mmCIF file of C-alpha atoms and ligand atoms in Angstrom:
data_model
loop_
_atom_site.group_PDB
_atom_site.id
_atom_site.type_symbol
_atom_site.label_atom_id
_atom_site.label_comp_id
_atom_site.label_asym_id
_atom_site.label_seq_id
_atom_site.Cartn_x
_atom_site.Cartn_y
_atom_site.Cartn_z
ATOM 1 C CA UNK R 12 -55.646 -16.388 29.251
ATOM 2 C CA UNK R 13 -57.052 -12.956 28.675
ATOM 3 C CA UNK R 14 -60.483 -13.230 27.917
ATOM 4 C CA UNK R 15 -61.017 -10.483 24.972
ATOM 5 C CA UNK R 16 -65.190 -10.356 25.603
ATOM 6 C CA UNK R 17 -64.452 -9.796 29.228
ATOM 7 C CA UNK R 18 -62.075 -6.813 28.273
ATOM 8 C CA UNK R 19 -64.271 -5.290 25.676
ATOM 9 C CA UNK R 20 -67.341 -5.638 28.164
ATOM 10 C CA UNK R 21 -65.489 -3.838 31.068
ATOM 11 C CA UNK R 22 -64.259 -1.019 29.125
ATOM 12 C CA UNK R 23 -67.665 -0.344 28.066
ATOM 13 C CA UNK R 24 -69.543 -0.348 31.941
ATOM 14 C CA UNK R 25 -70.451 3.094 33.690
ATOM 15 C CA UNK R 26 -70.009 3.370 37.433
ATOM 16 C CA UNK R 27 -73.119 1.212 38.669
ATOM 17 C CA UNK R 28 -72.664 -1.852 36.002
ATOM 18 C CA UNK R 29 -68.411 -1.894 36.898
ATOM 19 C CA UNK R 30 -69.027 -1.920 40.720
ATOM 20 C CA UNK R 31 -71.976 -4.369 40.227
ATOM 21 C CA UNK R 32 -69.356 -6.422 37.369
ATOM 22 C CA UNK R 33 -66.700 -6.628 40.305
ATOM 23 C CA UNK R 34 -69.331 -7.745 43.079
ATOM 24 C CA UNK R 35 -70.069 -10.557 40.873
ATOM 25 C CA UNK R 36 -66.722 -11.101 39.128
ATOM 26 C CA UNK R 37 -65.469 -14.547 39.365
ATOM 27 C CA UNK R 38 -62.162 -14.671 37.045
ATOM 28 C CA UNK R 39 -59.559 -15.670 39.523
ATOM 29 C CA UNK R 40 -59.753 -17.555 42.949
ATOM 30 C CA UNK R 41 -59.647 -14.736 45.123
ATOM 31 C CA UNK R 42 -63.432 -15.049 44.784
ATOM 32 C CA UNK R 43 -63.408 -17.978 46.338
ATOM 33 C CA UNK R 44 -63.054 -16.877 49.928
ATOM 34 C CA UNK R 45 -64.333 -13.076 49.780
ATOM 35 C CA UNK R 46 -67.261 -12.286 52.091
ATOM 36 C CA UNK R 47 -67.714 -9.369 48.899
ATOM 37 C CA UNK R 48 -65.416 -7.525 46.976
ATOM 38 C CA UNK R 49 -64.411 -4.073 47.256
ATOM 39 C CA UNK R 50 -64.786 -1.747 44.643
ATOM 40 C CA UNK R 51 -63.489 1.237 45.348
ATOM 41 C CA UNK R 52 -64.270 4.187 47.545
ATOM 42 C CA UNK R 53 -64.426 8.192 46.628
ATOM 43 C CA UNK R 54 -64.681 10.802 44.704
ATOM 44 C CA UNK R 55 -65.606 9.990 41.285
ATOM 45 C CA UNK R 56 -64.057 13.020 39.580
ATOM 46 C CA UNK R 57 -61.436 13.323 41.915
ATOM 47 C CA UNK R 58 -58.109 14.449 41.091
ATOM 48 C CA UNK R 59 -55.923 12.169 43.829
ATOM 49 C CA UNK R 60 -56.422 8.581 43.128
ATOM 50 C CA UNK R 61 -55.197 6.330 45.321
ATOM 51 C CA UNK R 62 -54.296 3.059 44.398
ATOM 52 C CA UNK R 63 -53.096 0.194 47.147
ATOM 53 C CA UNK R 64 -52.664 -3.457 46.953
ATOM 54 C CA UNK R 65 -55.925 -5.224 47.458
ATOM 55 C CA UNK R 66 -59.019 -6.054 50.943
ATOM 56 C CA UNK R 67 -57.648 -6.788 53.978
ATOM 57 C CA UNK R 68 -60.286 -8.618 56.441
ATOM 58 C CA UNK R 69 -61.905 -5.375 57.688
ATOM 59 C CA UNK R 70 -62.169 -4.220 54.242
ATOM 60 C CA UNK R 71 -63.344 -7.282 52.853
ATOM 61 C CA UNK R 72 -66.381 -7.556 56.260
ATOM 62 C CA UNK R 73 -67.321 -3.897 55.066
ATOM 63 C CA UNK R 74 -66.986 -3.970 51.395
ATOM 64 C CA UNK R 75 -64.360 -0.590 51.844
ATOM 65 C CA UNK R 76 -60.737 0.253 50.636
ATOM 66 C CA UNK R 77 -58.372 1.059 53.438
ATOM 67 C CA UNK R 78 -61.348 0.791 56.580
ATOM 68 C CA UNK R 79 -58.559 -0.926 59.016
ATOM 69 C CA UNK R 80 -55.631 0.206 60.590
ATOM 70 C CA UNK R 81 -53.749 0.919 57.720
ATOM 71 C CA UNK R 82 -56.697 3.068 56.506
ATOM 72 C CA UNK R 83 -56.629 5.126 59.574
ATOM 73 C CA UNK R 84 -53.027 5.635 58.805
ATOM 74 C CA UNK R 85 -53.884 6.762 55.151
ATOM 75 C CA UNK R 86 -56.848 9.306 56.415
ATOM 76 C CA UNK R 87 -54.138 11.031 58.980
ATOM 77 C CA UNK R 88 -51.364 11.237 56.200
ATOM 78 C CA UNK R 89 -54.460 12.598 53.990
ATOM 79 C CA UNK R 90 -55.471 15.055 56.178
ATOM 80 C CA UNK R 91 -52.199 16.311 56.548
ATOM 81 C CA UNK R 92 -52.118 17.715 53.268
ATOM 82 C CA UNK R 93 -55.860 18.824 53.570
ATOM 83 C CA UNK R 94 -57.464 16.328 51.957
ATOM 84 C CA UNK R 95 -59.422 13.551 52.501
ATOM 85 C CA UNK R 96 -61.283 10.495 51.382
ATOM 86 C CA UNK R 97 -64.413 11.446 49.391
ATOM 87 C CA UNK R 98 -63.372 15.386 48.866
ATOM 88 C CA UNK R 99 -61.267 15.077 45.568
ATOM 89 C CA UNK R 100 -59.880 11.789 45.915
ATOM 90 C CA UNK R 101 -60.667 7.773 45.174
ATOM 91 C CA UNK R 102 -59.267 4.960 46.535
ATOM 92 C CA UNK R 103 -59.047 1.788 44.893
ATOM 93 C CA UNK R 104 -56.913 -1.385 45.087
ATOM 94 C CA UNK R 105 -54.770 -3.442 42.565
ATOM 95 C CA UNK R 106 -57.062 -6.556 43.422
ATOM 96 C CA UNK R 107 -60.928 -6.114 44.303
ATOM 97 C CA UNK R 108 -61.004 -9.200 46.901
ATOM 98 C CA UNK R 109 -59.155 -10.463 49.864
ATOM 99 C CA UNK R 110 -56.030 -12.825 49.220
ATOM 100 C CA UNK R 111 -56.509 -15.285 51.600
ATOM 101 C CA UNK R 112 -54.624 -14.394 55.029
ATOM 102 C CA UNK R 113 -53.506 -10.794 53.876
ATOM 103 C CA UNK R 114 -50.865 -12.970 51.433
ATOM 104 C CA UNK R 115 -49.648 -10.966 48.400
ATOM 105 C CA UNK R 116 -51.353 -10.788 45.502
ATOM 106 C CA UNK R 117 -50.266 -13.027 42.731
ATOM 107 C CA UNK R 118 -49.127 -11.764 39.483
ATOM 108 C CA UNK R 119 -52.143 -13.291 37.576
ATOM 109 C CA UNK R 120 -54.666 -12.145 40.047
ATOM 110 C CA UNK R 121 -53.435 -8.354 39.822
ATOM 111 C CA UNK R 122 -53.735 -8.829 36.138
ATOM 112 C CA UNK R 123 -57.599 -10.441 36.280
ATOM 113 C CA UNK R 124 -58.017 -7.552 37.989
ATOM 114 C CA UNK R 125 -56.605 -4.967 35.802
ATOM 115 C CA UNK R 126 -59.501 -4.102 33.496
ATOM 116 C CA UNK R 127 -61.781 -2.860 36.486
ATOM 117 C CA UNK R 128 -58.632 -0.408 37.874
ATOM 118 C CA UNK R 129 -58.218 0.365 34.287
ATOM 119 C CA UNK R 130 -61.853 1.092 34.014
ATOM 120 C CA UNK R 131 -62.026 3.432 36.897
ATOM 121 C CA UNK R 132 -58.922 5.266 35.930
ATOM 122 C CA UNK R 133 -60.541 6.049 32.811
ATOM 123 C CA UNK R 134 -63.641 7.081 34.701
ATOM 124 C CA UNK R 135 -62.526 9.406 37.122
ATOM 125 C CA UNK R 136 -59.555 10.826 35.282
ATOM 126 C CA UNK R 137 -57.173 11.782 38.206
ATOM 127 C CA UNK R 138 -54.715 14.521 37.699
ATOM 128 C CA UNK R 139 -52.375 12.053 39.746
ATOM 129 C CA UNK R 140 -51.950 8.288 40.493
ATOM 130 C CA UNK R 141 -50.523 7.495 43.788
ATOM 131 C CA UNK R 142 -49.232 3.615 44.494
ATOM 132 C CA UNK R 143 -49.292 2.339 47.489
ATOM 133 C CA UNK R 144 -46.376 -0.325 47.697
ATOM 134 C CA UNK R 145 -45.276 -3.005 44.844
ATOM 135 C CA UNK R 146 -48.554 -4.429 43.865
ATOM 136 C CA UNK R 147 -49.945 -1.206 43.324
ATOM 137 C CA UNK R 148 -46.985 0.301 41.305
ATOM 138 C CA UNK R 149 -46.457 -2.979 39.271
ATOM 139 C CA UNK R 150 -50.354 -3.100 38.333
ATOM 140 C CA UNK R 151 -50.389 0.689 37.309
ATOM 141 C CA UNK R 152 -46.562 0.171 35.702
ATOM 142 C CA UNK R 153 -46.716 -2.860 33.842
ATOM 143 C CA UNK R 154 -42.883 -4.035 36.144
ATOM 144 C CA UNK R 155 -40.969 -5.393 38.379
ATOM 145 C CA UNK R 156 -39.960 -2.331 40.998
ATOM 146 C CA UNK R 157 -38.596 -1.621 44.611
ATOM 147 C CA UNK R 158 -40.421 1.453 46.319
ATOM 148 C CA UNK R 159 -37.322 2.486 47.794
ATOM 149 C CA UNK R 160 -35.933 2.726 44.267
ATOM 150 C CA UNK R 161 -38.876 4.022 42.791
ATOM 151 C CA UNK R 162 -39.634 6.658 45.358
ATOM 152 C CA UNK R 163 -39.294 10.822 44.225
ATOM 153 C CA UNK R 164 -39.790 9.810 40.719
ATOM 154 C CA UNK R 165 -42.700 10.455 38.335
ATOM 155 C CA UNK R 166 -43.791 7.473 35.972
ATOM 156 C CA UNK R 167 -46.334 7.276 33.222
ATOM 157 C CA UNK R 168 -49.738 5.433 33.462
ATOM 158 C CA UNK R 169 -51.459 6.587 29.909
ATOM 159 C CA UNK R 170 -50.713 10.412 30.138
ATOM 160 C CA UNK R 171 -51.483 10.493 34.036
ATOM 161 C CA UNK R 172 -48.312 11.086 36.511
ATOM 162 C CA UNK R 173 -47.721 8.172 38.863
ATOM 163 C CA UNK R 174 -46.061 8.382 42.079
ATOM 164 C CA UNK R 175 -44.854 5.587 44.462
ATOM 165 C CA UNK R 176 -44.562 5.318 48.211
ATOM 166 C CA UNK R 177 -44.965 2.508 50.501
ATOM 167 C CA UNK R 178 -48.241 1.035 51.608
ATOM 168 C CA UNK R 179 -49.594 1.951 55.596
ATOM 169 C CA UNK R 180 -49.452 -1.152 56.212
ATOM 170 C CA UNK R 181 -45.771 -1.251 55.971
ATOM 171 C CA UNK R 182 -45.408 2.101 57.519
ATOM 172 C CA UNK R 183 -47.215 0.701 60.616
ATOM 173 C CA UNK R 184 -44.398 -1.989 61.169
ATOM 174 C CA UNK R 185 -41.894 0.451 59.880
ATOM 175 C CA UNK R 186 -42.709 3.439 61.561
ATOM 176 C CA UNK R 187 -38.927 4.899 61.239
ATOM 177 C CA UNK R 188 -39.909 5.073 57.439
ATOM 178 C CA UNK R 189 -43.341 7.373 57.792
ATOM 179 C CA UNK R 190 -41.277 10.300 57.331
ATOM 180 C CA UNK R 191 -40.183 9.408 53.583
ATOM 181 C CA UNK R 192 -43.826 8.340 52.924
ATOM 182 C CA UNK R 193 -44.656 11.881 54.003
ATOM 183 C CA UNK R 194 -41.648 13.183 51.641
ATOM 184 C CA UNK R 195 -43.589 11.252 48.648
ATOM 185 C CA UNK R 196 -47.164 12.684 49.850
ATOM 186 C CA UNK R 197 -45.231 16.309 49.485
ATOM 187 C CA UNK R 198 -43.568 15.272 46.288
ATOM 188 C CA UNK R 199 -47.060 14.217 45.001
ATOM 189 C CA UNK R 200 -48.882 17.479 45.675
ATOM 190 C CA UNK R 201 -45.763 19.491 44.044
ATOM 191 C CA UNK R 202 -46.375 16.795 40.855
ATOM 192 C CA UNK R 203 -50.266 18.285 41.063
ATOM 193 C CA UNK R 204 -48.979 21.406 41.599
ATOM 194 C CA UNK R 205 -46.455 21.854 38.545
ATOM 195 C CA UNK R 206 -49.662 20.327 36.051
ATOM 196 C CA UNK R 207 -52.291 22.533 37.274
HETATM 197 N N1 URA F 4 -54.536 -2.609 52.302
HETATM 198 C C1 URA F 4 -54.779 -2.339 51.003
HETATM 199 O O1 URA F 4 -53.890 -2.378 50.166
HETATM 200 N N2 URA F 4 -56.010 -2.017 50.660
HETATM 201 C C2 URA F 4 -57.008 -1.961 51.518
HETATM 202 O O2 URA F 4 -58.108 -1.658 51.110
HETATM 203 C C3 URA F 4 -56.725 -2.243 52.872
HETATM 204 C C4 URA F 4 -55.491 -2.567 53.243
#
């Protein structure tokens, strides 16, 4: 059950009290078995904000979004369109600590979680939301999608554009698909573009 103090006390935290809220947070049982939980990573007014699906064990040793592989993969497709982690965009995740063995997030875990992305949408006030496979999208959507369905669309997260493409870390074991993720990076900036 939604707790509504919780809610009311999240929506209310600046940048130091939310990232110090999620080190400590202990509303679901993915606390359990973090080493720490992972905030988020960036620029705090950026306009790009990147949203994936939750630590990984790299991530969750260094208390950073997107650190292993599949973050290497991320900071390439980045730089390809000039940008880069720190320099006008954030990177969060759907769930702030590590689901035991890389599983999935649960549906009730993504929505513990919820307040603090909400919180740090609200904060930074991207121009664009970028998923980063299901979790992702169905935290910032509210549903039920497929990426492959969803892809070269715009939804709506509260007034802010969203955009879905799959997660690096199923573009590393799909490499045959890193073209279409590169299609949705393009799509994304022309989404920026068109609301500048
Ligand atoms: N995968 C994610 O979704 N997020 C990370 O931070 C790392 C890997």
């Amino acid at each position: 059950m939604p707790d509504p103090g919780r809610l009311k006390h999240i929506a209310t935290l600046e940048w130091d009290a939310l990232e110090a809220d999620i080190r400590n947070c202990r509303a679901c049982v993915l606390c359990e078995q973090r080493k720490q939980a992972v905030p988020g990573v960036g620029d705090r007014e950026a306009d790009w904000m990147l949203v994936g699906e939750g630590p990984g064990r790299e991530e969750d040793q260094r208390g950073e979004p997107f650190v292993g592989q599949a973050g290497r993969l991320l900071d390439n497709m980045l730089a390809a369109l000039a940008l880069q982690r720190g320099a006008n965009v954030y990177i969060a995740n759907a769930v702030k600590c590590r689901p035991p063995h890389n599983r999935t997030p649960e549906a009730a875990e993504i929505g513990s979680c919820l307040p603090y992305l909400e919180r740090q949408i609200e904060l930074v006030k991207p121009r664009l939301l970028l998923a980063l496979g299901r979790p992702a999208a169905q935290a910032l959507l509210n549903t039920e999608i497929s990426i492959s369905r969803a892809r070269g669309r715009t939804f709506d997260y509260k007034g802010i554009p969203v955009v879905v493409s799959y997660h690096p870390a199923y573009l590393l074991r799909n490499p045959q698909d890193k073209g279409k993720a590169w299609a949705d990076l393009c799509f994304a900036r022309k989404v920026m573009q068109q609301g500048s």
